[in-house]
Amino acid sequence: MAGTGPIREVNSKWYVSEKHFPGKLYPDYIQGGTYFGTAQAVRAVMAQTSEVTAFNIEDALYTGILAERVKPPVARFQSGRAHFRADQKIVPQNEQCEKGVPFIFAAYSGLLTPRFKSVEDYKRAYKQIHTAKCKSSAANETKTDTN
């Protein structure tokens, strides 16, 4: 989800006070019933939990606010390098990478065209994420400036 912010209407089921989240827009996040992530990424996100006040919009909290706090970030939504994939096939042998590590972090089932309809679908997505390989061309790698 991109460009969404907290609902400030006190009677709303999704109300979030300014005390809990003072910003106008949440960082981009994924929403849905299920998403997968690597153990390293989950640990990095969970390590940030003591740094923020929890609130009831857990998708925005965990995959947006907390994920954004991880340095280097575990999730980015830029230039088509989505770490989170919804309703897209993961190409296990042809993923975009940074420093030899595939960008993909999580797969989730979207609202319009649910991707995970069976236990086998979940198993297949899990295996694809954990066996993803970088594109073979070094030109496809993102270089990070260390200056």
XYZ file of C-alpha atoms in Angstrom:
147
model
C 0.000 0.000 0.000
C 1.319 3.390 -0.889
C 0.089 6.852 -0.009
C -2.186 5.820 2.845
C -2.376 7.464 6.215
C -3.921 6.915 9.595
C -7.637 7.343 10.162
C -8.160 9.977 12.846
C -11.927 9.455 13.322
C -12.199 8.254 16.944
C -15.215 6.008 16.264
C -13.519 4.171 13.396
C -12.433 0.557 13.779
C -9.095 1.643 12.221
C -8.558 4.750 14.354
C -4.921 5.590 15.120
C -4.150 8.445 17.482
C -1.432 10.999 16.808
C 0.295 9.686 19.940
C 0.623 6.263 18.317
C 1.530 7.549 14.859
C 2.091 11.304 14.465
C 2.772 11.227 10.720
C 0.315 12.020 7.925
C 1.248 9.029 5.722
C 2.453 5.549 6.609
C 5.613 4.338 4.877
C 4.704 2.051 1.968
C 3.659 -1.321 3.346
C 2.051 -4.602 2.395
C -1.332 -5.648 3.650
C -2.995 -8.971 3.624
C -3.565 -12.130 5.564
C -0.265 -13.768 4.699
C 3.229 -12.851 3.615
C 6.526 -14.645 3.868
C 9.895 -13.228 4.800
C 13.375 -14.468 5.495
C 14.365 -15.169 9.100
C 17.066 -12.487 8.890
C 14.595 -9.843 7.747
C 12.004 -10.816 10.366
C 14.625 -10.617 13.149
C 15.764 -7.204 11.890
C 12.202 -5.869 11.844
C 11.330 -7.340 15.246
C 14.456 -5.790 16.764
C 12.851 -2.391 16.099
C 9.698 -3.055 18.148
C 11.001 -1.419 21.313
C 11.571 1.806 19.361
C 7.928 2.568 18.505
C 4.533 2.519 20.204
C 2.448 -0.354 18.868
C -0.998 0.250 17.393
C -3.747 -1.777 15.752
C -2.789 -1.396 12.070
C -0.205 -4.168 12.207
C 0.452 -4.301 8.456
C 1.537 -0.656 8.413
C 3.414 -1.131 11.690
C 5.466 -4.238 10.821
C 5.949 -4.061 7.058
C 6.056 -0.265 6.844
C 7.136 1.619 9.953
C 9.370 -1.018 11.539
C 10.789 -2.301 8.231
C 11.724 1.269 7.279
C 13.690 1.682 10.543
C 16.017 -1.234 9.772
C 19.432 -0.023 8.570
C 20.124 -0.924 5.850
C 16.428 -1.137 5.046
C 14.990 -4.611 4.538
C 12.290 -3.309 2.239
C 12.145 -0.775 -0.559
C 9.492 0.158 -3.066
C 11.464 1.909 -5.781
C 12.527 1.522 -9.386
C 10.635 -1.720 -9.852
C 12.842 -3.491 -7.320
C 9.970 -4.658 -5.134
C 11.028 -6.612 -2.105
C 7.375 -7.459 -1.573
C 5.585 -9.276 -4.383
C 1.855 -9.516 -4.786
C 0.239 -11.441 -7.590
C 3.529 -11.714 -9.454
C 5.562 -14.767 -10.191
C 8.916 -14.996 -8.511
C 11.599 -15.843 -11.047
C 13.904 -17.963 -8.861
C 16.910 -17.868 -11.193
C 16.555 -14.301 -12.421
C 15.989 -11.961 -9.474
C 17.389 -8.444 -9.186
C 20.054 -8.306 -6.509
C 22.151 -6.001 -4.402
C 25.639 -7.142 -3.394
C 24.780 -10.681 -4.485
C 21.607 -10.895 -2.390
C 18.209 -11.155 -4.114
C 15.940 -8.147 -3.505
C 12.859 -10.246 -2.838
C 11.859 -10.330 0.818
C 8.249 -11.461 0.847
C 5.380 -12.740 -1.260
C 1.772 -12.185 -0.401
C -1.631 -12.821 -1.833
C -3.387 -9.748 -3.173
C -7.012 -8.849 -2.679
C -8.043 -8.777 -6.338
C -6.446 -11.977 -7.563
C -5.572 -14.242 -4.643
C -2.399 -16.127 -5.394
C -2.360 -18.559 -2.479
C -5.321 -20.888 -2.761
C -3.851 -24.065 -1.287
C -1.147 -25.308 1.048
C 0.888 -26.219 -2.026
C 0.736 -22.580 -3.226
C 2.215 -21.451 0.111
C 4.923 -24.095 -0.037
C 5.828 -23.151 -3.610
C 6.121 -19.429 -2.758
C 8.211 -20.198 0.331
C 10.575 -22.362 -1.701
C 10.835 -19.753 -4.479
C 11.831 -17.014 -2.036
C 14.405 -19.145 -0.264
C 15.990 -20.453 -3.461
C 15.967 -17.192 -5.446
C 19.166 -16.559 -7.394
C 20.547 -13.368 -8.860
C 20.403 -12.495 -12.542
C 23.531 -13.827 -14.182
C 24.712 -10.490 -15.566
C 26.862 -8.338 -13.265
C 25.252 -5.335 -14.977
C 22.019 -6.156 -13.152
C 23.606 -5.805 -9.727
C 23.145 -2.541 -7.835
C 26.412 -1.055 -6.671
C 26.483 0.768 -3.355
C 28.788 3.753 -3.040
C 30.936 3.427 0.070
C 32.266 7.017 0.038
